[in-house]
Tab-separated table of C-alpha atoms in Angstrom:
chain	number	residue	atom	x	y	z
A	1	MET	CA	103.690	-60.319	-2.550
A	2	ARG	CA	101.803	-59.543	0.674
A	3	GLU	CA	102.787	-57.062	3.335
A	4	MET	CA	103.210	-58.175	6.956
A	5	MET	CA	100.129	-59.494	8.725
A	6	LEU	CA	98.412	-57.141	11.127
A	7	ILE	CA	95.095	-57.645	12.896
A	8	GLY	CA	91.689	-56.016	12.694
A	9	HIS	CA	88.552	-56.902	10.765
A	10	VAL	CA	86.734	-54.476	8.508
A	11	LEU	CA	83.287	-54.992	6.988
A	12	VAL	CA	82.969	-53.202	3.644
A	13	VAL	CA	79.387	-52.316	2.682
A	14	PRO	CA	78.796	-51.055	-0.888
A	15	TYR	CA	75.657	-49.713	-2.503
A	16	PRO	CA	74.592	-52.719	-4.641
A	17	SER	CA	75.409	-51.504	-8.154
A	18	GLN	CA	78.418	-52.250	-10.358
A	19	GLY	CA	79.868	-48.751	-10.150
A	20	HIS	CA	79.788	-48.775	-6.340
A	21	ILE	CA	80.768	-52.377	-5.640
A	22	ASN	CA	83.921	-52.103	-7.776
A	23	PRO	CA	85.814	-49.366	-5.883
A	24	LEU	CA	84.797	-50.600	-2.422
A	25	LEU	CA	85.811	-54.154	-3.278
A	26	GLN	CA	89.125	-52.839	-4.559
A	27	PHE	CA	89.624	-50.968	-1.287
A	28	ALA	CA	88.965	-54.220	0.575
A	29	LYS	CA	91.722	-55.847	-1.491
A	30	ARG	CA	94.139	-53.031	-0.664
A	31	LEU	CA	93.373	-53.455	3.033
A	32	ALA	CA	93.817	-57.229	2.811
A	33	PHE	CA	97.180	-56.637	1.133
A	34	LYS	CA	98.125	-54.537	4.157
A	35	GLY	CA	97.286	-57.439	6.472
A	36	VAL	CA	93.765	-56.521	7.576
A	37	LYS	CA	90.987	-59.104	7.482
A	38	ALA	CA	88.472	-57.643	5.030
A	39	THR	CA	84.953	-58.894	4.404
A	40	ILE	CA	82.584	-57.415	1.838
A	41	ALA	CA	78.949	-57.410	2.929
A	42	THR	CA	76.611	-56.983	-0.015
A	43	THR	CA	73.011	-57.827	-0.816
A	44	HIS	CA	71.732	-61.356	-1.331
A	45	TYR	CA	71.109	-60.633	-5.016
A	46	THR	CA	74.631	-59.322	-5.734
A	47	VAL	CA	76.661	-61.564	-3.400
A	48	LYS	CA	76.789	-64.379	-5.965
A	49	PHE	CA	78.720	-62.141	-8.364
A	50	ILE	CA	81.591	-61.468	-5.929
A	51	CYS	CA	84.800	-63.453	-6.250
A	52	ALA	CA	88.010	-61.900	-4.964
A	53	PRO	CA	90.994	-63.732	-3.422
A	54	ASN	CA	91.672	-63.057	0.263
A	55	ILE	CA	88.356	-61.237	0.715
A	56	GLY	CA	85.551	-62.672	2.835
A	57	VAL	CA	82.030	-62.421	1.409
A	58	GLU	CA	78.847	-62.127	3.451
A	59	SER	CA	75.270	-61.214	2.562
A	60	ILE	CA	72.910	-58.637	4.011
A	61	SER	CA	69.351	-57.965	2.918
A	62	ASP	CA	67.819	-55.080	1.009
A	63	GLY	CA	64.387	-56.660	1.333
A	64	PHE	CA	64.421	-57.812	-2.293
A	65	ASP	CA	66.627	-60.874	-2.046
A	66	ASP	CA	65.514	-62.544	-5.276
A	67	GLY	CA	65.831	-59.652	-7.720
A	68	GLY	CA	67.454	-56.714	-5.995
A	69	PHE	CA	66.661	-53.230	-7.244
A	70	SER	CA	64.696	-54.466	-10.270
A	71	GLN	CA	62.300	-56.259	-7.914
A	72	ALA	CA	61.388	-53.026	-6.118
A	73	LYS	CA	58.597	-50.855	-7.479
A	74	SER	CA	60.606	-47.634	-7.285
A	75	GLU	CA	63.867	-46.103	-6.112
A	76	GLU	CA	62.134	-44.739	-3.030
A	77	VAL	CA	60.732	-48.139	-2.075
A	78	PHE	CA	64.135	-49.783	-2.591
A	79	LEU	CA	66.077	-47.283	-0.503
A	80	LYS	CA	63.565	-47.359	2.350
A	81	SER	CA	63.599	-51.160	2.355
A	82	PHE	CA	67.391	-51.330	2.183
A	83	LYS	CA	67.742	-49.010	5.175
A	84	ALA	CA	65.364	-51.100	7.298
A	85	ASN	CA	66.518	-54.560	6.251
A	86	GLY	CA	70.146	-53.612	5.724
A	87	SER	CA	70.443	-52.110	9.209
A	88	SER	CA	69.090	-55.206	10.948
A	89	THR	CA	71.058	-57.750	8.896
A	90	LEU	CA	74.294	-55.740	9.134
A	91	SER	CA	73.833	-55.681	12.892
A	92	GLN	CA	73.348	-59.453	12.896
A	93	LEU	CA	76.513	-59.868	10.829
A	94	ILE	CA	78.569	-57.828	13.295
A	95	LEU	CA	77.218	-59.982	16.132
A	96	LYS	CA	78.078	-63.143	14.182
A	97	TYR	CA	81.779	-62.294	14.427
A	98	GLN	CA	81.682	-60.826	17.937
A	99	ASN	CA	82.936	-63.894	19.802
A	100	THR	CA	85.259	-65.210	17.085
A	101	ASP	CA	89.000	-64.762	16.613
A	102	HIS	CA	88.226	-61.895	14.223
A	103	PRO	CA	85.596	-59.572	15.687
A	104	VAL	CA	84.659	-56.683	13.430
A	105	ASN	CA	86.184	-53.406	14.606
A	106	CYS	CA	85.205	-51.145	11.706
A	107	VAL	CA	82.529	-50.777	9.047
A	108	VAL	CA	83.584	-49.051	5.818
A	109	TYR	CA	80.325	-48.043	4.189
A	110	ASP	CA	79.316	-46.511	0.883
A	111	SER	CA	78.441	-42.882	1.594
A	112	PHE	CA	75.036	-43.544	-0.013
A	113	LEU	CA	74.258	-45.681	3.078
A	114	PRO	CA	74.682	-43.371	6.098
A	115	TRP	CA	72.572	-45.710	8.234
A	116	ALA	CA	75.524	-48.126	8.267
A	117	LEU	CA	77.456	-45.628	10.392
A	118	ASP	CA	74.652	-45.661	12.951
A	119	VAL	CA	74.764	-49.463	13.060
A	120	ALA	CA	78.543	-49.463	13.574
A	121	HIS	CA	78.352	-47.008	16.456
A	122	GLN	CA	75.489	-48.930	18.063
A	123	HIS	CA	77.968	-51.791	18.363
A	124	SER	CA	80.723	-49.471	19.631
A	125	ILE	CA	82.939	-50.030	16.593
A	126	TYR	CA	84.381	-47.540	14.122
A	127	GLY	CA	82.575	-46.310	11.029
A	128	ALA	CA	84.254	-44.979	7.877
A	129	ALA	CA	82.447	-43.354	4.943
A	130	PHE	CA	83.658	-44.122	1.417
A	131	PHE	CA	82.801	-41.605	-1.324
A	132	THR	CA	82.709	-43.111	-4.806
A	133	ASN	CA	82.616	-39.799	-6.691
A	134	SER	CA	85.130	-36.981	-7.069
A	135	ALA	CA	86.093	-34.637	-4.248
A	136	THR	CA	84.752	-31.751	-6.315
A	137	VAL	CA	81.290	-33.288	-6.626
A	138	SER	CA	81.296	-34.189	-2.931
A	139	SER	CA	82.131	-30.598	-2.070
A	140	ILE	CA	79.270	-29.247	-4.191
A	141	PHE	CA	76.640	-31.479	-2.599
A	142	CYS	CA	78.045	-30.836	0.858
A	143	ARG	CA	77.634	-27.095	0.399
A	144	ILE	CA	74.047	-27.585	-0.757
A	145	HIS	CA	73.342	-29.800	2.254
A	146	HIS	CA	74.588	-27.030	4.528
A	147	GLY	CA	72.510	-24.379	2.749
A	148	LEU	CA	75.406	-22.529	1.116
A	149	PHE	CA	73.794	-22.985	-2.315
A	150	SER	CA	70.070	-23.120	-3.007
A	151	LEU	CA	68.330	-25.172	-5.692
A	152	PRO	CA	67.741	-25.040	-8.549
A	153	LEU	CA	71.037	-23.537	-9.632
A	154	GLU	CA	70.416	-21.177	-12.544
A	155	PRO	CA	72.529	-20.065	-15.531
A	156	LYS	CA	72.336	-16.399	-14.532
A	157	ASN	CA	74.205	-17.182	-11.313
A	158	MET	CA	77.116	-18.924	-13.003
A	159	PRO	CA	79.922	-19.652	-12.683
A	160	LEU	CA	79.635	-21.732	-9.533
A	161	CYS	CA	82.760	-21.499	-7.406
A	162	ILE	CA	83.800	-23.825	-4.601
A	163	PRO	CA	86.972	-23.487	-2.506
A	164	GLY	CA	89.947	-24.984	-4.308
A	165	GLY	CA	88.002	-25.804	-7.475
A	166	PRO	CA	87.750	-24.246	-10.939
A	167	PRO	CA	84.762	-22.053	-11.904
A	168	LEU	CA	81.935	-24.294	-13.129
A	169	GLU	CA	79.479	-23.212	-15.807
A	170	PHE	CA	75.884	-24.413	-15.974
A	171	ARG	CA	76.695	-27.277	-18.375
A	172	ASP	CA	79.329	-28.546	-15.935
A	173	LEU	CA	76.960	-29.052	-12.998
A	174	PRO	CA	75.534	-32.402	-11.885
A	175	SER	CA	72.126	-32.814	-13.524
A	176	PHE	CA	70.384	-33.204	-10.148
A	177	LEU	CA	71.271	-29.583	-9.395
A	178	ARG	CA	70.121	-28.116	-12.692
A	179	LEU	CA	66.804	-29.981	-12.620
A	180	PRO	CA	66.267	-31.091	-9.008
A	181	GLU	CA	62.692	-32.133	-9.723
A	182	SER	CA	63.805	-34.680	-12.331
A	183	TYR	CA	65.387	-37.163	-9.891
A	184	PRO	CA	64.149	-36.194	-6.405
A	185	VAL	CA	64.967	-39.552	-4.801
A	186	TYR	CA	68.530	-39.623	-6.117
A	187	LEU	CA	69.044	-35.999	-5.110
A	188	ALA	CA	67.836	-36.793	-1.604
A	189	MET	CA	70.213	-39.754	-1.487
A	190	LYS	CA	73.164	-37.603	-2.581
A	191	LEU	CA	72.398	-35.056	0.123
A	192	SER	CA	71.835	-37.718	2.780
A	193	GLN	CA	75.518	-38.644	2.503
A	194	PHE	CA	76.219	-35.701	4.789
A	195	SER	CA	73.387	-36.276	7.273
A	196	ASN	CA	75.662	-37.772	9.947
A	197	LEU	CA	79.093	-37.455	8.369
A	198	GLU	CA	80.429	-35.375	11.259
A	199	LYS	CA	80.149	-38.557	13.360
A	200	ALA	CA	82.273	-40.674	10.996
A	201	ASP	CA	85.646	-41.776	12.335
A	202	TRP	CA	87.200	-41.755	8.880
A	203	VAL	CA	86.141	-40.376	5.477
A	204	PHE	CA	87.700	-41.889	2.360
A	205	GLY	CA	87.676	-40.445	-1.142
A	206	ASN	CA	88.366	-42.419	-4.314
A	207	THR	CA	90.658	-39.786	-5.753
A	208	PHE	CA	94.283	-38.827	-5.172
A	209	HIS	CA	96.219	-35.835	-3.970
A	210	GLY	CA	97.617	-34.677	-7.301
A	211	LEU	CA	94.227	-34.912	-9.002
A	212	GLU	CA	92.118	-32.707	-6.715
A	213	ALA	CA	94.549	-31.469	-4.106
A	214	GLU	CA	93.055	-28.060	-3.331
A	215	VAL	CA	89.410	-29.173	-3.221
A	216	ALA	CA	90.322	-32.139	-1.038
A	217	LYS	CA	92.351	-29.919	1.297
A	218	GLU	CA	89.286	-27.761	1.947
A	219	ILE	CA	87.095	-30.823	2.587
A	220	CYS	CA	89.617	-32.322	4.997
A	221	ASN	CA	89.354	-29.196	7.128
A	222	HIS	CA	85.865	-30.375	8.096
A	223	TRP	CA	86.223	-34.182	8.357
A	224	PRO	CA	88.968	-36.772	8.935
A	225	GLY	CA	89.293	-37.158	5.177
A	226	LYS	CA	91.822	-39.368	3.427
A	227	LEU	CA	92.390	-39.750	-0.319
A	228	ILE	CA	93.041	-43.405	-1.156
A	229	GLY	CA	92.497	-43.612	-4.931
A	230	PRO	CA	92.565	-44.510	-7.643
A	231	MET	CA	90.780	-47.740	-6.728
A	232	VAL	CA	91.779	-49.564	-9.905
A	233	PRO	CA	93.033	-53.192	-9.890
A	234	SER	CA	96.713	-53.382	-9.036
A	235	THR	CA	97.814	-55.076	-12.276
A	236	TYR	CA	97.201	-51.824	-14.167
A	237	LEU	CA	99.063	-49.640	-11.676
A	238	ASP	CA	101.670	-50.780	-9.144
A	239	GLY	CA	101.332	-54.551	-9.667
A	240	ARG	CA	101.864	-55.307	-5.969
A	241	ILE	CA	98.709	-57.427	-5.537
A	242	GLU	CA	99.383	-60.659	-7.388
A	243	GLY	CA	96.842	-61.587	-10.086
A	244	ASP	CA	94.701	-58.509	-9.475
A	245	LYS	CA	93.479	-58.086	-13.061
A	246	GLY	CA	89.832	-57.316	-12.342
A	247	TYR	CA	87.639	-55.942	-9.603
A	248	GLY	CA	86.155	-59.327	-8.741
A	249	ALA	CA	82.517	-58.426	-9.303
A	250	ASP	CA	80.725	-58.804	-12.639
A	251	LEU	CA	76.992	-58.139	-12.567
A	252	TRP	CA	77.103	-58.427	-16.379
A	253	ASN	CA	78.496	-61.231	-18.543
A	254	PRO	CA	81.791	-60.060	-20.089
A	255	LEU	CA	82.834	-61.153	-23.590
A	256	SER	CA	86.473	-60.174	-23.224
A	257	GLU	CA	87.966	-63.117	-25.172
A	258	GLN	CA	86.072	-62.157	-28.332
A	259	CYS	CA	87.225	-58.552	-27.946
A	260	MET	CA	90.854	-59.450	-27.386
A	261	LYS	CA	90.956	-61.649	-30.481
A	262	TRP	CA	89.547	-58.795	-32.538
A	263	LEU	CA	91.960	-56.237	-31.073
A	264	GLU	CA	94.933	-58.482	-31.828
A	265	THR	CA	94.229	-57.967	-35.533
A	266	LYS	CA	94.595	-54.162	-35.204
A	267	THR	CA	97.708	-51.990	-35.177
A	268	PRO	CA	98.735	-49.975	-32.081
A	269	ASN	CA	96.746	-46.804	-31.368
A	270	SER	CA	94.195	-47.448	-34.106
A	271	VAL	CA	90.967	-48.323	-32.248
A	272	ILE	CA	88.349	-46.209	-30.473
A	273	TYR	CA	86.826	-47.912	-27.423
A	274	VAL	CA	83.265	-46.789	-26.663
A	275	SER	CA	81.325	-47.516	-23.479
A	276	PHE	CA	78.684	-45.643	-21.506
A	277	GLY	CA	78.891	-47.766	-18.370
A	278	SER	CA	76.457	-50.008	-16.566
A	279	MET	CA	73.652	-47.528	-15.823
A	280	VAL	CA	73.424	-45.063	-18.734
A	281	SER	CA	70.865	-45.842	-21.422
A	282	LEU	CA	71.117	-43.565	-24.447
A	283	THR	CA	68.108	-42.402	-26.445
A	284	GLU	CA	67.545	-43.964	-29.847
A	285	GLU	CA	68.358	-40.625	-31.481
A	286	GLN	CA	71.685	-40.342	-29.644
A	287	MET	CA	72.526	-43.975	-30.419
A	288	GLY	CA	71.997	-43.299	-34.098
A	289	GLU	CA	74.252	-40.246	-34.117
A	290	ILE	CA	77.049	-42.110	-32.336
A	291	ALA	CA	76.652	-45.131	-34.615
A	292	TRP	CA	76.971	-43.177	-37.863
A	293	GLY	CA	79.644	-40.919	-36.362
A	294	LEU	CA	81.787	-43.941	-35.559
A	295	LYS	CA	81.262	-45.526	-38.958
A	296	GLU	CA	81.955	-42.331	-40.889
A	297	SER	CA	84.975	-41.354	-38.781
A	298	GLY	CA	87.278	-43.688	-40.682
A	299	PHE	CA	88.603	-45.269	-37.456
A	300	TYR	CA	88.197	-48.778	-36.102
A	301	PHE	CA	85.904	-48.963	-33.080
A	302	LEU	CA	84.920	-51.374	-30.306
A	303	TRP	CA	81.514	-50.394	-28.895
A	304	VAL	CA	79.861	-51.809	-25.768
A	305	VAL	CA	76.070	-51.802	-26.250
A	306	LYS	CA	74.103	-53.589	-23.543
A	307	GLU	CA	71.660	-56.246	-24.708
A	308	HIS	CA	68.535	-54.216	-23.948
A	309	ASP	CA	69.913	-51.218	-25.873
A	310	ARG	CA	70.753	-53.036	-29.105
A	311	ILE	CA	67.231	-52.446	-30.428
A	312	LYS	CA	68.070	-48.726	-30.527
A	313	LEU	CA	70.882	-49.213	-33.043
A	314	PRO	CA	70.121	-48.156	-36.642
A	315	LYS	CA	68.685	-51.028	-38.647
A	316	GLY	CA	71.453	-53.125	-40.174
A	317	PHE	CA	74.199	-51.090	-38.498
A	318	ILE	CA	76.151	-54.029	-37.063
A	319	GLU	CA	76.299	-55.762	-40.448
A	320	LEU	CA	77.083	-52.525	-42.329
A	321	SER	CA	79.962	-51.665	-39.999
A	322	LYS	CA	81.501	-55.121	-39.516
A	323	ASP	CA	84.650	-54.135	-41.415
A	324	GLU	CA	85.314	-51.161	-39.130
A	325	GLY	CA	83.830	-52.119	-35.817
A	326	LEU	CA	82.882	-54.718	-33.251
A	327	VAL	CA	79.719	-54.251	-31.169
A	328	ILE	CA	79.558	-56.356	-27.998
A	329	THR	CA	77.264	-56.460	-24.949
A	330	TRP	CA	79.891	-56.229	-22.167
A	331	CYS	CA	83.607	-56.727	-21.551
A	332	ASN	CA	86.380	-56.234	-19.018
A	333	GLN	CA	86.936	-52.547	-19.652
A	334	LEU	CA	90.373	-52.465	-18.050
A	335	GLU	CA	91.666	-55.182	-20.366
A	336	MET	CA	90.427	-53.196	-23.332
A	337	LEU	CA	91.917	-49.885	-22.182
A	338	ALA	CA	95.237	-51.577	-21.464
A	339	HIS	CA	95.500	-53.044	-24.966
A	340	GLU	CA	98.031	-51.339	-27.238
A	341	ALA	CA	95.481	-51.091	-30.079
A	342	ILE	CA	93.243	-48.714	-28.076
A	343	ALA	CA	93.939	-45.062	-28.847
A	344	CYS	CA	90.855	-43.301	-27.493
A	345	PHE	CA	88.082	-43.869	-24.942
A	346	VAL	CA	84.614	-42.478	-25.742
A	347	THR	CA	83.055	-42.423	-22.284
A	348	HIS	CA	80.082	-41.176	-20.283
A	349	CYS	CA	82.616	-39.895	-17.726
A	350	GLY	CA	81.340	-41.876	-14.777
A	351	TRP	CA	83.927	-41.474	-12.029
A	352	ASN	CA	85.169	-45.081	-12.189
A	353	SER	CA	85.599	-44.924	-15.960
A	354	THR	CA	87.294	-41.540	-15.680
A	355	LEU	CA	89.789	-42.897	-13.145
A	356	GLU	CA	90.400	-45.963	-15.322
A	357	GLY	CA	91.097	-43.787	-18.362
A	358	LEU	CA	93.475	-41.625	-16.330
A	359	SER	CA	95.212	-44.595	-14.706
A	360	LEU	CA	95.846	-46.304	-18.013
A	361	GLY	CA	96.791	-43.127	-19.853
A	362	VAL	CA	94.066	-43.318	-22.517
A	363	PRO	CA	92.843	-40.034	-24.078
A	364	MET	CA	89.103	-39.510	-23.753
A	365	VAL	CA	86.099	-38.073	-25.560
A	366	GLY	CA	83.587	-37.293	-22.837
A	367	ILE	CA	79.868	-37.521	-23.610
A	368	PRO	CA	78.261	-37.195	-20.158
A	369	GLN	CA	74.571	-38.004	-19.770
A	370	TRP	CA	73.479	-37.249	-16.213
A	371	ALA	CA	74.410	-36.946	-12.527
A	372	ASP	CA	78.083	-36.269	-11.738
A	373	GLN	CA	79.277	-37.174	-15.220
A	374	LEU	CA	78.920	-33.587	-16.446
A	375	THR	CA	81.352	-32.295	-13.837
A	376	ASP	CA	83.805	-35.117	-14.519
A	377	ALA	CA	83.728	-34.264	-18.233
A	378	LYS	CA	84.670	-30.671	-17.417
A	379	PHE	CA	87.816	-31.874	-15.681
A	380	VAL	CA	88.686	-34.342	-18.454
A	381	ALA	CA	88.556	-31.652	-21.148
A	382	ASP	CA	89.506	-28.377	-19.466
A	383	ILE	CA	91.385	-29.046	-16.214
A	384	TRP	CA	93.446	-32.187	-16.770
A	385	GLU	CA	93.356	-31.728	-20.574
A	386	VAL	CA	93.341	-35.451	-21.297
A	387	GLY	CA	90.491	-35.307	-23.802
A	388	VAL	CA	87.685	-33.272	-25.309
A	389	ARG	CA	83.960	-32.820	-24.720
A	390	PRO	CA	81.642	-32.520	-27.740
A	391	ASN	CA	78.974	-29.841	-27.806
A	392	GLU	CA	75.308	-30.883	-27.705
A	393	ASP	CA	72.625	-29.276	-29.866
A	394	GLU	CA	69.491	-27.617	-28.521
A	395	LYS	CA	67.955	-31.055	-27.915
A	396	GLY	CA	70.929	-32.173	-25.837
A	397	VAL	CA	72.161	-34.542	-28.560
A	398	VAL	CA	75.761	-34.845	-29.747
A	399	ARG	CA	75.456	-34.998	-33.535
A	400	LYS	CA	77.637	-37.276	-35.652
A	401	GLU	CA	79.541	-34.363	-37.200
A	402	GLU	CA	80.511	-33.083	-33.749
A	403	LEU	CA	81.586	-36.548	-32.647
A	404	ILE	CA	83.721	-37.049	-35.763
A	405	LYS	CA	85.362	-33.657	-35.204
A	406	CYS	CA	86.257	-34.572	-31.604
A	407	LEU	CA	87.533	-38.022	-32.559
A	408	LYS	CA	89.875	-36.448	-35.082
A	409	VAL	CA	91.136	-33.958	-32.468
A	410	VAL	CA	92.078	-36.807	-30.152
A	411	MET	CA	93.338	-39.209	-32.825
A	412	GLU	CA	95.179	-36.901	-35.237
A	413	GLY	CA	97.243	-33.722	-35.392
A	414	LYS	CA	99.172	-31.485	-33.028
A	415	ARG	CA	96.551	-31.218	-30.293
A	416	SER	CA	96.275	-35.009	-30.110
A	417	GLN	CA	99.973	-35.156	-29.233
A	418	LYS	CA	99.420	-32.746	-26.334
A	419	ILE	CA	96.410	-34.723	-25.093
A	420	ARG	CA	98.334	-37.982	-25.315
A	421	MET	CA	101.277	-36.503	-23.432
A	422	ASN	CA	98.986	-35.196	-20.667
A	423	SER	CA	97.322	-38.608	-20.442
A	424	LEU	CA	100.682	-40.252	-19.830
A	425	ILE	CA	101.566	-37.646	-17.190
A	426	TRP	CA	98.365	-38.379	-15.266
A	427	LYS	CA	98.958	-42.105	-15.617
A	428	SER	CA	102.333	-41.586	-13.950
A	429	LYS	CA	100.766	-39.502	-11.162
A	430	ALA	CA	98.119	-42.143	-10.493
A	431	LEU	CA	100.816	-44.806	-10.183
A	432	GLU	CA	102.884	-42.571	-7.934
A	433	ALA	CA	99.919	-42.023	-5.578
A	434	ILE	CA	98.921	-45.684	-5.130
A	435	GLY	CA	102.417	-47.140	-5.441
A	436	GLU	CA	104.545	-48.002	-2.410
A	437	GLY	CA	105.056	-44.907	-0.281
A	438	GLY	CA	102.741	-42.755	-2.398
A	439	SER	CA	100.182	-40.375	-0.890
A	440	SER	CA	97.243	-42.779	-1.213
A	441	ASP	CA	99.297	-45.797	-0.144
A	442	LYS	CA	100.356	-43.958	3.025
A	443	CYS	CA	96.715	-43.201	3.871
A	444	ILE	CA	95.753	-46.870	3.430
A	445	THR	CA	98.713	-47.952	5.572
A	446	GLU	CA	97.722	-45.456	8.261
A	447	PHE	CA	94.179	-46.852	8.356
A	448	ALA	CA	95.397	-50.468	8.417
A	449	THR	CA	97.758	-49.671	11.293
A	450	PHE	CA	94.950	-47.937	13.171
A	451	LEU	CA	92.692	-50.982	12.804
A	452	SER	CA	95.440	-53.268	14.084
A	453	SER	CA	95.853	-51.285	17.282
A	454	ASN	CA	92.204	-50.552	18.073
């Protein structure tokens, strides 16, 4: 069922990776549900993967139209090219609609692309930043951008405290801050999110009031911030957008039918679902520890291992573990998490996966690898108490014994009951926020109404 039709036309511009396209595309669907004309503008290489009802699709250029990021020689080359080519082609797209019945009156852009705000204002239309990570992580990088923390952050100066947030130890910090020299281009990109943010007309965060209320309150003192999450397909939350079972963008080929058939043979709450997302690539040593930990745990498991990572699996592992587990290259994660057989989610704690686990009420074992995942894992284990985080050894590897111990904590015994109860509480809070009249729903309605009158 659709809400009443308003007017206004928003262009939604994501950074062209799976983890960024998904939440921005979902936001476009929420706006369309509210009666706003929404068009997603993504790169030539990724545009062919977009298919979402009631959402317009247009292409802009990153300068590598045939192969996208993989065609560029480096991250630095890609980002420089995307800024130059993206700015000009986004401008052309705005002009394309200028004399139509639906001129664009706002650009909602991924915060990784601050140049899109400049383009919007050059055309005298509104610009709204969309942050795809947690409010806590945004606050940390903001404070570094403004010189309130200096890099590298060191263990002797811990814990790190930000207004409204819990004390963070060294292991909880985004990897870019512990070792800033390791990913200088990505660090620069994270900090550039705030380069012109004071000029943004709106700032959206993919989180919700109950999840990070105090941190978000502090952030909103500085910008016109609105919490509009969780940006998870409606079928798994409020169900108000008909047929909204997936994000509508698959850069990978999902094998969901095979997974569902296998899960149907398992009893409720008996299977561990394991996925490290679209970007993380584990070392061969870590793959081996997880493989034998899963096999020796005594639980059934469904493990997503991307095609190029399968060579890292122990020799003969898939055949040896066929009675306990299914190893597949990709699937619709939401369908898996929603299945009654799934009892636990072993995750890298990317923000999208974290929100999906929370929204579907699935207990988690967090094994973060880099970037913001380490901070997300802290919240999963210690703040929201919906899972556990294994300890790494001196080499940064989670050994099989540690993994087995954590799986048993989540799957069995008294503490597992507490974790499962907390997971269901957060599931209810996520639904409350995005459901009709909830805190996030009100913010989306407010934005839609604004667009219709400006």
